[in-house]
Short mmCIF file of C-alpha atoms and ligand atoms in Angstrom, two decimals:
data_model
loop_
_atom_site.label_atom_id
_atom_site.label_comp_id
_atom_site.label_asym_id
_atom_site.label_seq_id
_atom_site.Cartn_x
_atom_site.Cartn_y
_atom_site.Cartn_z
CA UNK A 1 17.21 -30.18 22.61
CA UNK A 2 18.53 -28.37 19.86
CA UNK A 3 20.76 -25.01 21.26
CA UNK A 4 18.31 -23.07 18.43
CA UNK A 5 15.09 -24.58 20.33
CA UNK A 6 17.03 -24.04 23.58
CA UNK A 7 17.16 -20.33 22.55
CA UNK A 8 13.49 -19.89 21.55
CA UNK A 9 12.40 -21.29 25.07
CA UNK A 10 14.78 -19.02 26.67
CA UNK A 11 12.85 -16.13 24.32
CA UNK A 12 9.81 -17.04 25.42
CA UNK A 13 10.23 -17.10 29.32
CA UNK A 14 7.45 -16.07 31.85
CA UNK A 15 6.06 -12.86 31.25
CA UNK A 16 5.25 -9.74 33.77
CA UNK A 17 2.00 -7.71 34.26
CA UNK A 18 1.48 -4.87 32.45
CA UNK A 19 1.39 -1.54 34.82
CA UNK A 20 1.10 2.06 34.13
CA UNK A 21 3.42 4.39 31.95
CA UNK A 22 6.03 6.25 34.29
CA UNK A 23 6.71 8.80 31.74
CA UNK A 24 3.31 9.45 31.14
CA UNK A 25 2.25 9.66 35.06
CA UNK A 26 5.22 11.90 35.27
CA UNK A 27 4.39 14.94 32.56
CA UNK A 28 1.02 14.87 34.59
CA UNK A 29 2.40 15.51 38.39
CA UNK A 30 2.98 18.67 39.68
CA UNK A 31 5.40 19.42 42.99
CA UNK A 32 2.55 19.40 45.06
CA UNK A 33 1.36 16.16 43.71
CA UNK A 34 1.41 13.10 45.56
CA UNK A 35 2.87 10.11 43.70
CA UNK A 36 0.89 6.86 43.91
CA UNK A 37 2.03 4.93 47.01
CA UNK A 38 2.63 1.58 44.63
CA UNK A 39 5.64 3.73 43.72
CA UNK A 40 6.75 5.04 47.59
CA UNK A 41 9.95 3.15 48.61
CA UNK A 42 10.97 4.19 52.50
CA UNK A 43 13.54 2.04 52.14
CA UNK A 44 14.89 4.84 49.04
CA UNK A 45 15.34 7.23 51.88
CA UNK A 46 16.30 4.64 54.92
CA UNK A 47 19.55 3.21 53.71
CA UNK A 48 22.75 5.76 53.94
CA UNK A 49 24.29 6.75 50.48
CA UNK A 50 27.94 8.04 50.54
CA UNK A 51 27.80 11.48 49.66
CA UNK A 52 30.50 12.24 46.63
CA UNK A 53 33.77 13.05 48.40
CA UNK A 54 33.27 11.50 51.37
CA UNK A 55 34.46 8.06 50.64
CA UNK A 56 38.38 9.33 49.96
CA UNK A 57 40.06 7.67 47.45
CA UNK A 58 37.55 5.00 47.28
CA UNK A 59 36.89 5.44 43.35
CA UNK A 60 35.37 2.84 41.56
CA UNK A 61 38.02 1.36 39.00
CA UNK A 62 39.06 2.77 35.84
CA UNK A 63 40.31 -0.14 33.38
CA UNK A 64 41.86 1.27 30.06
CA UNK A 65 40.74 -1.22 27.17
CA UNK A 66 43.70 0.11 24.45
CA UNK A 67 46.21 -0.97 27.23
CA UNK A 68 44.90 -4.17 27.66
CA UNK A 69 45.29 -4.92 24.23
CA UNK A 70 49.15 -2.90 23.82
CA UNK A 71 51.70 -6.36 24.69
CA UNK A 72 53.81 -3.83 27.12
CA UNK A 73 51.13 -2.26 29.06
CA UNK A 74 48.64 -5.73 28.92
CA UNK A 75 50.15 -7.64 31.97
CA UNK A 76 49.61 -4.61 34.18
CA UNK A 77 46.38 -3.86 33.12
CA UNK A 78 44.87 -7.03 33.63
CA UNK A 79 46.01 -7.33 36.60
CA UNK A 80 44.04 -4.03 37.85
CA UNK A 81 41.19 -5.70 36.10
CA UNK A 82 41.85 -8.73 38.00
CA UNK A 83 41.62 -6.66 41.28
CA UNK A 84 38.90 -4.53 40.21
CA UNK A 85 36.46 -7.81 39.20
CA UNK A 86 37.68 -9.20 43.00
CA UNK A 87 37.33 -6.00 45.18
CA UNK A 88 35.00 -3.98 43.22
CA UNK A 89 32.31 -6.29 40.73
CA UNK A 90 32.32 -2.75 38.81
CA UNK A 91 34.61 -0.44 37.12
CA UNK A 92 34.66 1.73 33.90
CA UNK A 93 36.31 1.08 30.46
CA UNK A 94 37.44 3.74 29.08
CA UNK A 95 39.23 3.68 25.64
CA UNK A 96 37.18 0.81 24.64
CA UNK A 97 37.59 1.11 20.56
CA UNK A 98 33.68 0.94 20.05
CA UNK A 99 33.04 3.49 17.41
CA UNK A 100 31.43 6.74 18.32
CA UNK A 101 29.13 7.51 15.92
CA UNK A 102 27.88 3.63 17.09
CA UNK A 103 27.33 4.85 20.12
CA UNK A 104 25.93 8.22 19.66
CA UNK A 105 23.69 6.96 16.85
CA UNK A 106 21.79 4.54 19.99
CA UNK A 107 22.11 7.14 21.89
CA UNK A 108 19.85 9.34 19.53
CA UNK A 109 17.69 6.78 18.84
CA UNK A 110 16.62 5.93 22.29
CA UNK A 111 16.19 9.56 23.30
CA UNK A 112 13.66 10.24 19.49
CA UNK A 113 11.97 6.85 20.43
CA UNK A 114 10.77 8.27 24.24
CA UNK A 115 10.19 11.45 22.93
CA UNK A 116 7.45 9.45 20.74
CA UNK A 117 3.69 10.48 22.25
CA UNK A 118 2.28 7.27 24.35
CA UNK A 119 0.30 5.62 21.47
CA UNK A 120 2.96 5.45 19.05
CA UNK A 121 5.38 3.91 21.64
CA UNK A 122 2.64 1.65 22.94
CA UNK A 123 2.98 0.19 18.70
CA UNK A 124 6.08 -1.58 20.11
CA UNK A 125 4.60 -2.72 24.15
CA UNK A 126 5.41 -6.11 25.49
CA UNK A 127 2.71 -8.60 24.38
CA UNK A 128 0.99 -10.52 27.30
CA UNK A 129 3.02 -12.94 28.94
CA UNK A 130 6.57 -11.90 27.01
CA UNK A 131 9.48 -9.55 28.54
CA UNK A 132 10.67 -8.16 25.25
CA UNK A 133 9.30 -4.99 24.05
CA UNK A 134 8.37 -1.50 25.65
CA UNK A 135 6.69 -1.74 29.08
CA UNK A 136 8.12 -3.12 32.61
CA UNK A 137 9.70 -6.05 33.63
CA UNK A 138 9.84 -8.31 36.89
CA UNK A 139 5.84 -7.61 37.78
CA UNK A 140 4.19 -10.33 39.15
CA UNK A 141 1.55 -9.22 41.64
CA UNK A 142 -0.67 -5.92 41.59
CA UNK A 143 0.71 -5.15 45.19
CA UNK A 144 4.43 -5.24 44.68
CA UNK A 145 6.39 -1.81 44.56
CA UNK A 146 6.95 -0.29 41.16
CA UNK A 147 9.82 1.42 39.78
CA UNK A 148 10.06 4.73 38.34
CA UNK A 149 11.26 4.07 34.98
CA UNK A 150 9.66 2.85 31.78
CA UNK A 151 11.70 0.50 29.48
CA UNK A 152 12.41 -1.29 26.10
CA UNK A 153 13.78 -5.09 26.43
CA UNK A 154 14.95 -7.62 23.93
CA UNK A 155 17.00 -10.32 23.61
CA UNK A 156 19.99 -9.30 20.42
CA UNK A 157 22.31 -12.77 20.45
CA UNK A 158 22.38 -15.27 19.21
CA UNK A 159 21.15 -13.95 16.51
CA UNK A 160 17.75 -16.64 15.75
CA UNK A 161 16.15 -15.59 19.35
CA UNK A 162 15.69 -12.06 18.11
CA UNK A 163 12.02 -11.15 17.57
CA UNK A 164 12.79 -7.92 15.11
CA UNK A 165 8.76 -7.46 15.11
CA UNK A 166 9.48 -5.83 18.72
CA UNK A 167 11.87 -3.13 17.99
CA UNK A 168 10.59 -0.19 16.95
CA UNK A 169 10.49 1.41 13.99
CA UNK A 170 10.28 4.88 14.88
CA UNK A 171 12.65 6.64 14.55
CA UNK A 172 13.15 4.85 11.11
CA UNK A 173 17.25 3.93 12.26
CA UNK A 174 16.01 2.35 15.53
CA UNK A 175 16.89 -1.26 14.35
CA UNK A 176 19.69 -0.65 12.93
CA UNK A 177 21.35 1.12 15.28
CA UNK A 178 20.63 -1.51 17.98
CA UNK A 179 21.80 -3.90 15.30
CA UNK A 180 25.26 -2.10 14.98
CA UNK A 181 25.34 -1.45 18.76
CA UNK A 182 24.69 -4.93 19.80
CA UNK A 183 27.22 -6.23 17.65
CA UNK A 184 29.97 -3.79 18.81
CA UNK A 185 29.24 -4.36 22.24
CA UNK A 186 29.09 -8.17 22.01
CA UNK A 187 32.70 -8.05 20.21
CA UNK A 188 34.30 -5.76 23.08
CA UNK A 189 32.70 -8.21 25.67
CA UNK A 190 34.04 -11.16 24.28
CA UNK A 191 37.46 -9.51 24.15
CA UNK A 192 36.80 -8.39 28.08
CA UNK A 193 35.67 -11.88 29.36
CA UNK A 194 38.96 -13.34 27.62
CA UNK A 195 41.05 -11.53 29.60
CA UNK A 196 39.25 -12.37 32.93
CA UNK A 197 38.94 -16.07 32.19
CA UNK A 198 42.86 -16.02 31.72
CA UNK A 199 43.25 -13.78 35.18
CA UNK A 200 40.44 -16.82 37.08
CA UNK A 201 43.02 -19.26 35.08
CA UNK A 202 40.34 -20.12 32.62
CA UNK A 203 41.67 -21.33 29.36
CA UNK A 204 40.90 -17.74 27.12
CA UNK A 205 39.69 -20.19 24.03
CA UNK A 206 37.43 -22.20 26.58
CA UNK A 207 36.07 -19.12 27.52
CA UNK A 208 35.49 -18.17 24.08
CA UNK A 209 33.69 -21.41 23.15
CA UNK A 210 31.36 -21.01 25.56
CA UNK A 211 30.72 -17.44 24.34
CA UNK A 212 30.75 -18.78 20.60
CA UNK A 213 26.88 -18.05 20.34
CA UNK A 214 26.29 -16.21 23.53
CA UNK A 215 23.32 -14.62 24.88
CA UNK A 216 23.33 -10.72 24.49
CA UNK A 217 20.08 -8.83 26.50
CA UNK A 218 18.93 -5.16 25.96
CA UNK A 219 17.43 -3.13 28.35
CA UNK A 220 17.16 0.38 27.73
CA UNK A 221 15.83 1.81 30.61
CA UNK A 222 14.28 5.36 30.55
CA UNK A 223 14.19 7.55 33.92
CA UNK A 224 11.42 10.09 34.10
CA UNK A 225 11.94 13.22 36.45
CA UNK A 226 9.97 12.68 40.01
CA UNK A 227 9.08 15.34 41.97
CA UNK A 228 9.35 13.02 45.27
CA UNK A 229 13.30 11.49 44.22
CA UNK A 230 13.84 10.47 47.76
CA UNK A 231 10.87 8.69 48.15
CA UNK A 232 11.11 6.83 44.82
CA UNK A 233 13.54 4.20 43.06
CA UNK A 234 13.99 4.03 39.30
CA UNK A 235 15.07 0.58 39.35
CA UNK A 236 15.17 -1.93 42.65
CA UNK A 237 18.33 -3.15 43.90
CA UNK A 238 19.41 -6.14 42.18
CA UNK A 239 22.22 -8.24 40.79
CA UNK A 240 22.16 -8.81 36.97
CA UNK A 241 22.00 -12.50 35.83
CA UNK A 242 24.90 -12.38 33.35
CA UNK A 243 28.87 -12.78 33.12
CA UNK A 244 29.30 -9.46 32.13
CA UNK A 245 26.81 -6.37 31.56
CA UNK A 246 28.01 -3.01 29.97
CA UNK A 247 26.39 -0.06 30.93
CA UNK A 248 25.97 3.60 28.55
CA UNK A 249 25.06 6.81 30.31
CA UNK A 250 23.26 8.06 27.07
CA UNK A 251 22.90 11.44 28.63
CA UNK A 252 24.66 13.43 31.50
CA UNK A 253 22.66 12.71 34.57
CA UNK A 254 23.73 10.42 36.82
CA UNK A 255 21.34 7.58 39.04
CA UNK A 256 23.15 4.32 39.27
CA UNK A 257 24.33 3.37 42.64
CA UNK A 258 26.18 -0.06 43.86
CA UNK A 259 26.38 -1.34 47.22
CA UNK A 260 29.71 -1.29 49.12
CA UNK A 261 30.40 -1.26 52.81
CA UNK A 262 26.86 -1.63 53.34
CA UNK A 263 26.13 1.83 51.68
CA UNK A 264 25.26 3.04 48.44
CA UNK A 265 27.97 4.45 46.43
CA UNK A 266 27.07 6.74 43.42
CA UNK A 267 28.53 6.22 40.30
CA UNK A 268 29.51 9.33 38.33
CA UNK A 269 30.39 7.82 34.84
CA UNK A 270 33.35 9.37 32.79
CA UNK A 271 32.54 10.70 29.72
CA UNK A 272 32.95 8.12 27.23
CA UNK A 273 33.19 5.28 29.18
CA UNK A 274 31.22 2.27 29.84
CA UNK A 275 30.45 1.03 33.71
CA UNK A 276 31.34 -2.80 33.50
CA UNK A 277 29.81 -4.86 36.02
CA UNK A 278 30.14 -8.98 37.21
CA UNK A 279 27.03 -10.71 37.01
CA UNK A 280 25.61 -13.67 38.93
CA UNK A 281 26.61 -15.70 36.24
CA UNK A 282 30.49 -14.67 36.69
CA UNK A 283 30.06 -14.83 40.39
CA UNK A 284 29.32 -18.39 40.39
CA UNK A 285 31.67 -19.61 37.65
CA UNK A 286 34.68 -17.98 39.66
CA UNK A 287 32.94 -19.93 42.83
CA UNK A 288 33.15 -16.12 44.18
CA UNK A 289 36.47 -15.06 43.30
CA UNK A 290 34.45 -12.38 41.26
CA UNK A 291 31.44 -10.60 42.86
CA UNK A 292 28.33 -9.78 41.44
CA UNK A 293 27.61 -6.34 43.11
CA UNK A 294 24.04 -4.96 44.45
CA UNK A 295 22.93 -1.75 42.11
CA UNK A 296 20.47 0.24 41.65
CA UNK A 297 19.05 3.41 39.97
CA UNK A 298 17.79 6.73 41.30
CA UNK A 299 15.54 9.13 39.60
CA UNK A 300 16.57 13.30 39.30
CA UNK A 301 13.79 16.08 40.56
CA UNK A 302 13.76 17.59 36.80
CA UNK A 303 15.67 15.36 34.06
CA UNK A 304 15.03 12.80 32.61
CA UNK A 305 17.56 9.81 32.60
CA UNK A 306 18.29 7.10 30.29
CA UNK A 307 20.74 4.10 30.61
CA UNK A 308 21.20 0.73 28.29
CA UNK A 309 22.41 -2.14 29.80
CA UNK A 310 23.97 -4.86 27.82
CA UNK A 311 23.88 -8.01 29.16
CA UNK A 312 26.04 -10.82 28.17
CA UNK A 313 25.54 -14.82 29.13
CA UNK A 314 27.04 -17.98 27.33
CA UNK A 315 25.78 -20.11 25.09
CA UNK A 316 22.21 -20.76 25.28
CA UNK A 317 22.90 -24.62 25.98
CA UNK A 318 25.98 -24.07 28.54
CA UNK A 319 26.03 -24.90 32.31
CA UNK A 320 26.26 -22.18 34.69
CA UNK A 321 28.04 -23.50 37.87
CA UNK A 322 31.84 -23.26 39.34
CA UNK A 323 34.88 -23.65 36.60
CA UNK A 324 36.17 -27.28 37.45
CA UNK A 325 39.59 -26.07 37.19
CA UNK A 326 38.52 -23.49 40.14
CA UNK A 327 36.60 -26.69 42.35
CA UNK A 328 39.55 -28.93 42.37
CA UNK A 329 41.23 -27.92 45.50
CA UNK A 330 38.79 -25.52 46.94
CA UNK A 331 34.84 -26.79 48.12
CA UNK A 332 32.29 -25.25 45.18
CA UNK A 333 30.25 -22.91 46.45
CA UNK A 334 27.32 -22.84 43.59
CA UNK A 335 25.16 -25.13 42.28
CA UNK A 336 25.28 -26.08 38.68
CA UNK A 337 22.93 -26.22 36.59
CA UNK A 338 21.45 -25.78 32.95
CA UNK A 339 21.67 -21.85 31.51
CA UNK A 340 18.04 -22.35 30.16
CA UNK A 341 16.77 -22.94 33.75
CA UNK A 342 19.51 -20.58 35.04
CA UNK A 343 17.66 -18.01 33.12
CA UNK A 344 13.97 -19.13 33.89
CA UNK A 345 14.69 -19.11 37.94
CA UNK A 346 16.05 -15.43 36.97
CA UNK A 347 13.33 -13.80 35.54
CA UNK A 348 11.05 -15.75 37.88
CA UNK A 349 12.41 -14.18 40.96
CA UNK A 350 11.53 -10.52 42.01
CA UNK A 351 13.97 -7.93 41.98
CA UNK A 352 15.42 -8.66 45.25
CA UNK A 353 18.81 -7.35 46.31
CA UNK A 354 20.81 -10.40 45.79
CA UNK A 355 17.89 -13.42 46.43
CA UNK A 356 18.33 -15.47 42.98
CA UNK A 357 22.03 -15.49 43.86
CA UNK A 358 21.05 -16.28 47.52
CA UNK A 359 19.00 -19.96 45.96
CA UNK A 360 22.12 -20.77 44.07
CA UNK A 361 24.24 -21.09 46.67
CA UNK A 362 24.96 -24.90 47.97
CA UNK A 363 24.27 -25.72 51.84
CA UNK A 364 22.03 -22.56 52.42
C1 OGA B 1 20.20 -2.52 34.79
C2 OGA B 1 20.89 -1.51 35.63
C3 OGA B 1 21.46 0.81 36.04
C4 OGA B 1 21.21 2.16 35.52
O1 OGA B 1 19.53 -2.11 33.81
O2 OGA B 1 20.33 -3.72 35.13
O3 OGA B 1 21.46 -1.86 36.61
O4 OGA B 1 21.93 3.06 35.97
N1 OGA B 1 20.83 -0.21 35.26
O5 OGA B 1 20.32 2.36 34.71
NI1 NI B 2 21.65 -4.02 36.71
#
């Protein structure tokens, strides 16, 4: 198959159910409200979270881009990278030359679009049996749990897969801004996963072959205040799919949370900075040198939150399995197999802690 049919299958993967607007069933619950039980987690309030301070110096990783790229700081920077991909799966870029006003611009945009009233968001919703668009994603029974959070998704690289139709045009800049943003943040990735496939000792121009016409994913998610926040989840653990996914704070509050030592650590982002995070994708090409961290997101009592992940994958006809430079003295731990069905399996599976990394594994 072509790689530009490859990429149209890939666009056109199995859809999710339609559910309810969160934001909508939020501006309509009081304190005394009860939320709808298809939204009560116990597990939310089961599982211990570290409580800011307590953890000591255990601070998620701060990698300084402008030193990577400056030939008398590089050598030591990557090597905290290298450590913080290996012990950590996350850590924050700070100083990573994407241009503010590209940033602030999608930051403006998302907040005017969710500001829209209902009907004129609902212009750009998810038509049946797609992902992209303005709705919910990973919905495939009326029983399973819901998140709290309502979200736009599309696919921005390569470039043919996009389906401009779906973004919105209100506010009037909306496309354009995800345009510029896209781009920016597909260049700084590229530059990122260079410098880890040298540290996995991954030839950097192998690395940027397979990257040549990689797939880029947006998902902007949008956090409404819940009266209940212990008793809810704005987005399910999980482990993203890609080799890389760059996450903006668009506004001060904070929500995400990653899994470490069997507890859930919350991340409070620097200004400025984008949270990096390994995907599955990574995981497995390293044969688990890298680690593809459990996250998730938790909602605030009275603001709203919004995030946009950027997530980044190879080229639409690659393989996704272990680097055979990294399976020739040590046993591969991953299957391999074909990025199209890579992807399908993905958005096929629920949002399950780690379970779609879980079926790639060999011997399990
Ligand atoms: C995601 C994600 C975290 C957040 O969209 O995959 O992990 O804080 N988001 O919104
Ligand atoms: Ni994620």
């Amino acid at each position: 198959m072509a790689s530009s049919d490859n990429g149209k299958a890939l666009a056109r993967l199995i859809g999710t159910l339609p559910v309810d607007n969160v934001q909508a069933l939020a501006s309509t619950l009081s304190d005394s409200d009860h939320i709808p039980t298809r939204y009560i987690r116990p597990e939310a309030e089961s599982e211990p979270i570290i409580i800011p301070g307590d953890a000591g110096d255990d601070v998620i990783p701060v990698i300084d881009f402008h030193k990577l790229l400056d030939p008398e700081l590089s050598d030591a920077e990557s090597s905290k990278l290298d450590l913080a991909c290996q012990n950590w799966g996350f850590f924050q870029l700070i100083n990573h030359h994407v241009p503010e006003e590209v940033i602030q611009t999608m930051m403006f945009v998302t907040e005017e679009f969710f500001k829209l009233p209902l009907d004129e968001k609902m212009l750009f919703k998810q038509p049946p049996g797609q992902v992209e668009g303005y709705g919910q994603m990973f919905i495939f029974s009326e029983e399973q749990k819901l998140d709290w959070a309502d979200i736009l998704f599309f696919y921005t690289f390569p470039l043919h897969v996009r389906k401009i139709g779906l973004w919105p045009t209100n506010p009037s800049t909306f496309r354009d801004a995800l345009d510029e943003y896209s781009m920016e943040v597909k260049k700084l990735t590229n530059c990122l996963l260079g410098f880890m496939a040298k540290n996995l000792g991954i030839a950097p121009a192998e690395m940027a072959t397979m990257l040549e016409n990689g797939a880029q994913r947006m998902r902007i998610n949008c956090y409404p205040p819940c009266p209940e926040v212990k008793k809810v989840l704005g987005l399910s653990p999980h482990s993203d799919a890609s080799f890389l996914t760059l996450l903006l704070q668009v506004n001060d509050v904070p929500g995400l949370q990653i899994r470490r030592n069997d507890k859930w650590f919350p991340v409070k982002p620097l200004p400025g900075a984008f949270v990096a995070n390994i995907g599955d994708a990574l995981e497995i090409l390293s044969n688990g040198k890298y680690k593809s961290i459990e996250h998730r997101a938790v909602t605030n009592a009275e603001k709203e939150r919004f995030s946009i992940a950027a997530f980044h994958g190879p080229n639409t006809d690659a393989t996704i399995g272990p680097h055979p430079e990294l399976v020739l003295r040590d046993e591969p731990l991953y299957k391999s197999i074909d990025y199209e069905s890579y992807m399908k399996l993905y958005f096929a599976s629920k949002y399950e802690r780690k379970s779609f990394l879980g079926r790639m594994k060999l011997n399990k």
